[in-house]
Coordinates of C-alpha atoms and ligand atoms in Angstrom, one line a residue:
M185 CA 0.2 0.1 -0.3
N186 CA 0.8 3.0 -0.9
R187 CA 1.5 5.5 1.4
V188 CA -0.7 8.9 1.8
Y189 CA 0.1 12.6 2.6
N190 CA -1.6 12.9 5.8
F191 CA -2.8 16.2 6.8
S192 CA -3.5 15.0 11.0
A193 CA -3.0 18.1 13.8
G194 CA -1.0 15.4 15.4
P195 CA -0.5 12.2 16.3
S196 CA 1.1 13.3 12.9
M197 CA 3.6 12.3 9.8
L198 CA 7.0 11.4 10.7
P199 CA 9.4 12.0 8.0
L200 CA 9.7 9.0 5.9
P201 CA 13.5 8.8 6.4
V202 CA 13.4 8.8 9.4
L203 CA 10.2 5.7 9.9
E204 CA 12.8 3.7 7.5
K205 CA 14.9 4.3 10.3
A206 CA 13.4 3.4 12.8
A207 CA 12.7 -0.1 11.2
A208 CA 16.0 -1.2 9.9
E209 CA 16.6 -0.5 13.8
L210 CA 13.1 -1.6 15.0
V211 CA 14.7 -5.5 15.8
C212 CA 18.2 -5.7 16.3
Y213 CA 19.8 -2.0 17.8
G214 CA 23.4 -2.2 16.4
E215 CA 25.6 -4.3 18.2
S216 CA 23.1 -4.9 21.8
G217 CA 21.1 -7.4 20.2
M218 CA 17.8 -6.4 20.9
S219 CA 15.5 -3.4 19.8
V220 CA 15.8 -0.2 21.4
M221 CA 11.7 -1.0 23.0
E222 CA 13.5 -3.4 25.0
M223 CA 16.2 -1.7 26.6
S224 CA 17.5 -0.7 30.0
H225 CA 16.8 3.3 29.9
R226 CA 19.8 3.0 33.2
S227 CA 21.8 0.6 30.6
P228 CA 25.1 2.4 28.7
D229 CA 23.2 2.1 25.0
Y230 CA 20.3 3.7 25.9
E231 CA 22.0 6.7 27.9
A232 CA 24.1 7.6 24.4
I233 CA 21.1 7.7 22.8
I234 CA 19.2 10.2 25.4
N235 CA 22.5 12.3 25.5
D236 CA 22.4 12.7 21.9
A237 CA 19.2 13.8 22.0
E238 CA 20.0 15.8 23.7
A239 CA 22.7 17.9 22.4
M240 CA 21.2 17.7 18.9
L241 CA 18.3 19.4 19.8
R242 CA 20.3 21.6 21.8
K243 CA 22.9 22.6 18.8
L244 CA 19.5 22.5 16.5
M245 CA 17.1 25.2 18.9
N246 CA 21.3 26.2 20.0
I247 CA 19.9 26.3 23.7
P248 CA 21.6 28.3 25.7
D249 CA 24.1 26.6 28.8
N250 CA 21.6 27.9 31.4
Y251 CA 18.5 26.7 29.7
K252 CA 17.6 22.0 31.5
V253 CA 16.5 20.1 28.9
L254 CA 14.3 17.7 30.5
F255 CA 11.9 14.6 28.6
L256 CA 8.8 13.9 30.4
Q257 CA 5.5 12.2 29.7
G258 CA 2.0 13.1 30.3
G259 CA 1.2 16.0 27.2
A260 CA 1.5 19.2 27.2
S261 CA -2.0 18.8 28.5
T262 CA 0.1 18.3 31.9
Q263 CA 2.0 21.0 31.8
F264 CA -1.0 23.8 31.9
A265 CA -1.0 22.6 35.7
A266 CA 3.2 21.7 35.9
V267 CA 3.6 25.1 34.9
P268 CA 2.0 26.9 37.9
M269 CA 3.1 24.6 40.6
N270 CA 7.0 24.8 39.9
L271 CA 6.3 29.1 38.8
I272 CA 3.9 30.8 40.8
K273 CA 5.4 31.0 44.1
R274 CA 8.1 33.2 42.8
T275 CA 5.4 36.1 43.6
G276 CA 1.9 34.3 44.0
K277 CA 0.4 35.4 41.3
A278 CA 0.5 35.4 37.1
D279 CA -1.0 35.9 33.9
Y280 CA -2.3 34.3 31.0
A281 CA -2.6 35.1 27.4
V282 CA -5.8 32.9 26.0
S283 CA -5.5 32.8 22.4
G284 CA -6.8 29.6 21.3
Q285 CA -8.4 26.6 23.4
F286 CA -5.3 25.1 24.7
S287 CA -4.4 28.2 26.2
G288 CA -7.7 28.6 27.6
K289 CA -7.2 25.1 28.9
A290 CA -3.6 26.6 30.6
F291 CA -5.5 29.5 32.3
K292 CA -8.2 27.5 33.9
E293 CA -5.8 24.3 35.0
A294 CA -4.3 27.2 37.0
Q295 CA -7.9 28.8 38.2
K296 CA -8.8 25.6 39.2
L297 CA -6.0 25.0 41.8
G298 CA -6.7 27.4 43.4
Y299 CA -4.1 30.2 41.9
D300 CA -4.2 34.3 41.5
V301 CA -4.0 34.4 37.4
K302 CA -5.4 36.5 35.2
C303 CA -6.4 37.0 31.5
I304 CA -4.8 40.0 30.5
A305 CA -5.5 39.8 26.9
T306 CA -8.2 37.2 24.4
T307 CA -9.3 37.1 21.4
K308 CA -12.5 35.2 21.9
D309 CA -14.5 37.9 20.4
D310 CA -13.4 37.1 17.0
N311 CA -13.5 33.4 17.4
F312 CA -9.9 33.5 17.2
D313 CA -8.6 34.5 14.1
H314 CA -5.7 36.4 15.5
V315 CA -3.5 36.8 18.1
P316 CA -4.2 39.2 20.8
V317 CA -1.5 42.3 20.5
I318 CA 0.3 41.6 24.0
T319 CA 2.7 44.8 25.0
R320 CA 4.8 45.1 28.6
D321 CA 2.5 47.4 30.1
M322 CA -0.2 45.2 29.9
I323 CA 1.5 41.8 32.1
R324 CA 0.8 42.7 36.1
P325 CA 5.0 43.9 37.0
D326 CA 4.4 41.4 39.8
A327 CA 3.2 38.4 37.8
A328 CA 5.6 35.5 38.2
Y329 CA 5.1 34.4 34.9
L330 CA 2.9 35.3 31.4
H331 CA 2.5 32.2 29.6
I332 CA 0.6 32.4 26.2
C333 CA 0.3 29.6 23.6
F334 CA 2.4 30.8 20.7
N335 CA 0.5 28.6 17.7
N336 CA -2.7 27.9 18.4
T337 CA -3.2 24.5 16.3
I338 CA -6.9 24.2 16.2
Y339 CA -7.6 28.5 15.2
G340 CA -4.2 28.5 12.9
T341 CA -2.8 31.7 14.0
K342 CA 1.0 31.9 15.8
Y343 CA 2.6 34.9 17.3
P344 CA 4.3 36.5 14.5
Y345 CA 6.4 38.3 17.4
I346 CA 7.7 37.0 21.2
P347 CA 5.5 39.4 23.3
D348 CA 8.5 41.9 25.2
T349 CA 8.1 40.7 29.0
G350 CA 11.0 42.6 30.3
D351 CA 12.2 40.6 33.6
I352 CA 8.8 38.7 33.8
P353 CA 8.9 35.1 32.3
L354 CA 7.9 34.3 29.2
V355 CA 6.2 30.4 29.7
A356 CA 5.1 29.0 26.2
D357 CA 3.2 25.9 24.8
L358 CA 5.1 25.7 21.4
S359 CA 3.7 22.2 20.8
S360 CA 2.4 22.5 16.9
C361 CA 5.6 24.8 16.3
I362 CA 8.8 23.7 17.7
I363 CA 11.6 22.9 15.8
S364 CA 9.7 24.4 12.0
E365 CA 11.8 27.7 12.2
P366 CA 14.5 29.1 14.4
V367 CA 14.1 30.6 17.8
D368 CA 15.5 32.8 20.0
V369 CA 15.7 30.5 23.2
S370 CA 16.9 33.1 25.3
K371 CA 13.8 35.0 25.3
F372 CA 11.4 32.6 27.1
G373 CA 11.9 31.9 30.6
V374 CA 10.2 27.9 30.1
I375 CA 9.1 26.2 26.8
Y376 CA 6.8 23.0 26.6
A377 CA 5.7 20.9 23.8
G378 CA 4.0 17.5 23.4
A379 CA 6.1 15.7 20.7
Q380 CA 3.2 14.0 18.6
K381 CA 2.6 17.4 16.5
N382 CA 6.6 18.0 15.2
M383 CA 8.5 15.4 16.7
A384 CA 8.2 12.5 17.2
P385 CA 5.0 9.6 18.1
A386 CA 2.6 10.6 21.3
G387 CA 4.0 9.6 24.6
L388 CA 7.1 12.3 24.4
T389 CA 6.8 16.2 26.7
L390 CA 9.4 18.6 26.0
V391 CA 10.3 21.1 28.4
I392 CA 12.9 23.3 28.4
V393 CA 13.7 26.2 31.3
R394 CA 16.0 28.5 32.6
E395 CA 17.9 27.9 35.4
D396 CA 17.1 30.1 38.2
L397 CA 13.5 28.8 37.3
L398 CA 13.6 25.8 39.0
D399 CA 13.8 26.6 42.5
Y400 CA 10.2 27.9 43.0
A401 CA 8.7 24.5 43.2
E402 CA 6.0 24.4 45.6
A403 CA 6.4 22.3 48.7
D404 CA 4.0 19.2 48.9
M405 CA 4.0 18.8 44.5
P406 CA 4.2 15.7 43.8
T407 CA 7.4 15.0 42.3
M408 CA 7.0 13.7 39.1
L409 CA 5.9 17.3 37.8
E410 CA 8.5 18.7 39.9
W411 CA 10.5 19.7 36.5
K412 CA 13.8 20.2 39.5
T413 CA 13.8 16.2 40.4
M414 CA 13.5 16.1 36.9
A415 CA 16.9 18.0 35.7
E416 CA 18.5 16.5 38.2
N417 CA 18.0 13.4 37.5
G418 CA 18.5 13.6 33.7
S419 CA 15.5 12.8 32.9
M420 CA 15.7 9.6 34.8
Y421 CA 14.0 9.9 38.0
N422 CA 11.8 7.5 36.6
T423 CA 11.7 5.3 33.3
P424 CA 11.7 7.8 30.3
P425 CA 8.9 7.4 27.5
C426 CA 12.5 5.8 26.3
Y427 CA 11.4 5.2 22.6
T428 CA 10.1 8.4 21.9
I429 CA 13.3 9.7 23.0
Y430 CA 15.0 8.0 20.4
M431 CA 12.1 8.4 17.7
A432 CA 13.3 12.6 18.5
K433 CA 16.6 11.7 18.2
L434 CA 16.1 10.7 14.7
V435 CA 13.8 13.5 13.6
Y436 CA 16.4 15.8 15.3
E437 CA 19.0 14.1 13.3
W438 CA 17.2 14.1 10.3
I439 CA 16.7 18.5 10.2
L440 CA 20.2 18.3 11.2
S441 CA 21.3 16.6 8.2
L442 CA 19.5 18.3 5.7
G443 CA 20.7 21.7 6.9
G444 CA 18.9 23.1 10.7
L445 CA 16.1 24.7 11.2
D446 CA 17.2 27.3 9.1
V447 CA 16.7 25.2 6.1
M448 CA 13.4 23.3 7.5
K449 CA 11.8 27.2 8.2
E450 CA 12.9 27.2 4.3
M451 CA 10.9 25.2 3.3
N452 CA 7.6 25.4 5.3
V453 CA 7.5 28.9 4.4
K454 CA 7.9 27.5 0.5
K455 CA 4.6 24.7 1.8
A456 CA 3.0 28.1 3.2
K457 CA 3.2 30.2 0.8
L458 CA 2.1 28.3 -1.5
L459 CA -1.1 27.5 0.7
Y460 CA -2.3 30.8 1.5
D461 CA -0.9 32.2 -1.7
Y462 CA -3.8 29.8 -3.2
L463 CA -6.2 30.8 -1.0
D464 CA -5.8 34.1 -1.4
S465 CA -6.2 34.4 -5.8
Q466 CA -10.1 32.9 -5.5
S467 CA -13.1 33.6 -3.3
Y468 CA -14.2 29.6 -2.7
Y469 CA -12.2 28.9 0.0
L470 CA -12.2 31.2 2.6
A471 CA -9.6 31.7 5.0
P472 CA -11.0 32.8 8.2
V473 CA -7.3 33.3 10.3
K474 CA -6.6 37.4 10.0
P475 CA -2.8 37.2 7.6
E476 CA -1.2 38.4 10.0
S477 CA -1.7 35.9 12.5
R478 CA -1.4 32.9 10.3
S479 CA 0.4 29.6 10.6
M480 CA 3.0 28.1 8.9
M481 CA 2.5 24.9 10.7
N482 CA -1.6 24.2 10.5
V483 CA -3.8 26.7 7.9
T484 CA -7.9 26.4 7.8
F485 CA -10.2 27.4 5.7
V486 CA -13.8 26.9 4.8
T487 CA -16.1 26.5 1.8
G488 CA -18.8 28.7 4.1
D489 CA -20.5 25.6 3.6
A490 CA -21.4 22.5 6.0
D491 CA -22.0 20.2 3.9
L492 CA -19.3 21.2 1.0
D493 CA -16.5 21.1 3.7
K494 CA -17.3 17.3 4.7
K495 CA -17.9 16.7 1.5
F496 CA -14.2 17.8 1.0
A497 CA -13.0 16.2 4.1
S498 CA -14.5 12.7 1.9
E499 CA -13.4 13.6 -0.8
A500 CA -10.0 14.7 -0.2
G501 CA -9.2 11.5 2.1
K502 CA -10.5 9.0 -1.3
A503 CA -8.0 10.5 -3.1
G504 CA -5.2 10.1 -0.2
L505 CA -5.7 13.1 1.0
K506 CA -5.7 12.5 4.8
N507 CA -6.8 14.4 8.0
L508 CA -8.3 17.9 6.8
K509 CA -11.1 17.6 9.3
G510 CA -11.0 20.5 10.8
H511 CA -11.1 20.5 14.9
R512 CA -13.9 19.0 15.9
S513 CA -15.1 22.2 17.8
V514 CA -15.2 24.5 14.9
G515 CA -14.9 22.8 11.7
G516 CA -14.5 23.4 8.4
M517 CA -11.5 22.3 6.9
R518 CA -7.1 22.7 8.5
A519 CA -4.1 21.1 6.8
S520 CA -1.7 20.3 8.7
I521 CA 1.8 20.9 7.2
Y522 CA 4.2 20.0 9.6
N523 CA 7.9 20.0 8.5
A524 CA 7.5 16.5 8.1
M525 CA 4.9 16.9 4.7
P526 CA 7.0 17.3 1.3
Y527 CA 5.4 20.0 -0.5
E528 CA 4.5 17.8 -3.2
G529 CA 1.7 17.1 -1.1
V530 CA 0.7 20.9 -0.2
E531 CA 0.9 20.8 -4.0
A532 CA -1.3 17.7 -4.1
L533 CA -4.1 19.3 -1.4
V534 CA -4.1 22.6 -3.5
A535 CA -4.4 20.8 -7.2
F536 CA -7.1 18.8 -4.8
M537 CA -9.1 22.0 -4.2
K538 CA -9.6 23.7 -7.2
D539 CA -10.7 20.6 -8.9
F540 CA -13.2 20.1 -6.0
A541 CA -14.1 23.7 -6.8
E542 CA -15.3 23.6 -10.4
K543 CA -16.5 20.6 -9.7
N544 CA -18.6 21.1 -6.5
P545 CA -20.6 25.0 -7.8
K546 CA -21.7 27.1 -5.2
A547 CA -25.8 27.2 -5.0
Ligands
PLP847 C1 -1.6 19.2 21.4 C2 -1.8 20.2 21.9 C3 -2.4 20.4 23.7 C4 -2.3 19.5 24.1 O1 -1.0 18.4 24.0 P1 -1.0 16.7 25.1 O2 0.0 16.3 24.8 O3 -2.1 15.8 23.7 O4 -1.9 16.8 26.0 C5 -0.9 21.5 23.3 N1 -1.3 22.7 23.3 C6 -0.6 23.2 22.2 C7 -0.6 24.6 21.2 C8 -1.4 22.1 21.1 O5 -1.0 21.6 20.3

């Protein structure tokens, strides 16, 4: 069977060379005589894998030495609780910008834990069709941090800039845009991301945290959520998600072999431009996101007719263009075009869109 173009928002496509390498090594890894899945996480073979994964990610993202890299479990959603529990003690309160569903969940989770958190900006009234403008004066001067979601997977928006928070640590959920382009890590206090969008299979959560922010954890918080414990134990306080870390390492290796994040960005810009240029050139499909907030990873569009949207997703699926249905909460269509989506996949999508528009005139 042929591989399809999979536009799923996550879990999502992995680069074919990565899957092929994993397949070749699946049963016997190197000289170990066993699969990575079967290895002790304390074995020399596995230690080399996790150390290489970290070293490659540091190189790829140019992570400064005063930041720790943690390979955790629980998904990005677990960090919605871990963030305030690790940081809020710095001052006792924290600010949030709500630009979509995941940042809304992060805010609610902190509220649920009883913390003094404030939503300083939201674009909810505009159906999240753009990201809020955040300026320094909007943030409470004694906030322990400002939390944002950098790329909004469901709505297809992204901050076109890194908000300037002054001395207040910026905490950002980068689940759906991590390693899609270079980012200046030093502008963030904490970056976290679930792996299953653009990095690896599900099961791994990446946390990149500035060292001086490791000292504010609640005394009575669950050990497994405490970044400091994980940092002191090299992400091996308990069994890490071993195989997923190995897969992430293969993905990092693949990107490095292509030339790193500058090259990745070039490829991603080219793909997104092809799709947005087409959307802007016609009137059959509407792209609801304001141009300045457009995501390079998740591209949303609608026909304006729910039945046609449904037909589009279904017929695209039959043509080998899978998972184009928008998130269940917003409808329409969404093409997630992460690192692993080849340019040809986007070309095939645009060709299909043209064909569909011709064959299905609107009443
Ligand atoms: C998918 C996603 C999440 C949720 O991730 P889980 O790993 O499923 O918890 C959170 N934030 C963003 C931006 C996402 O895209």
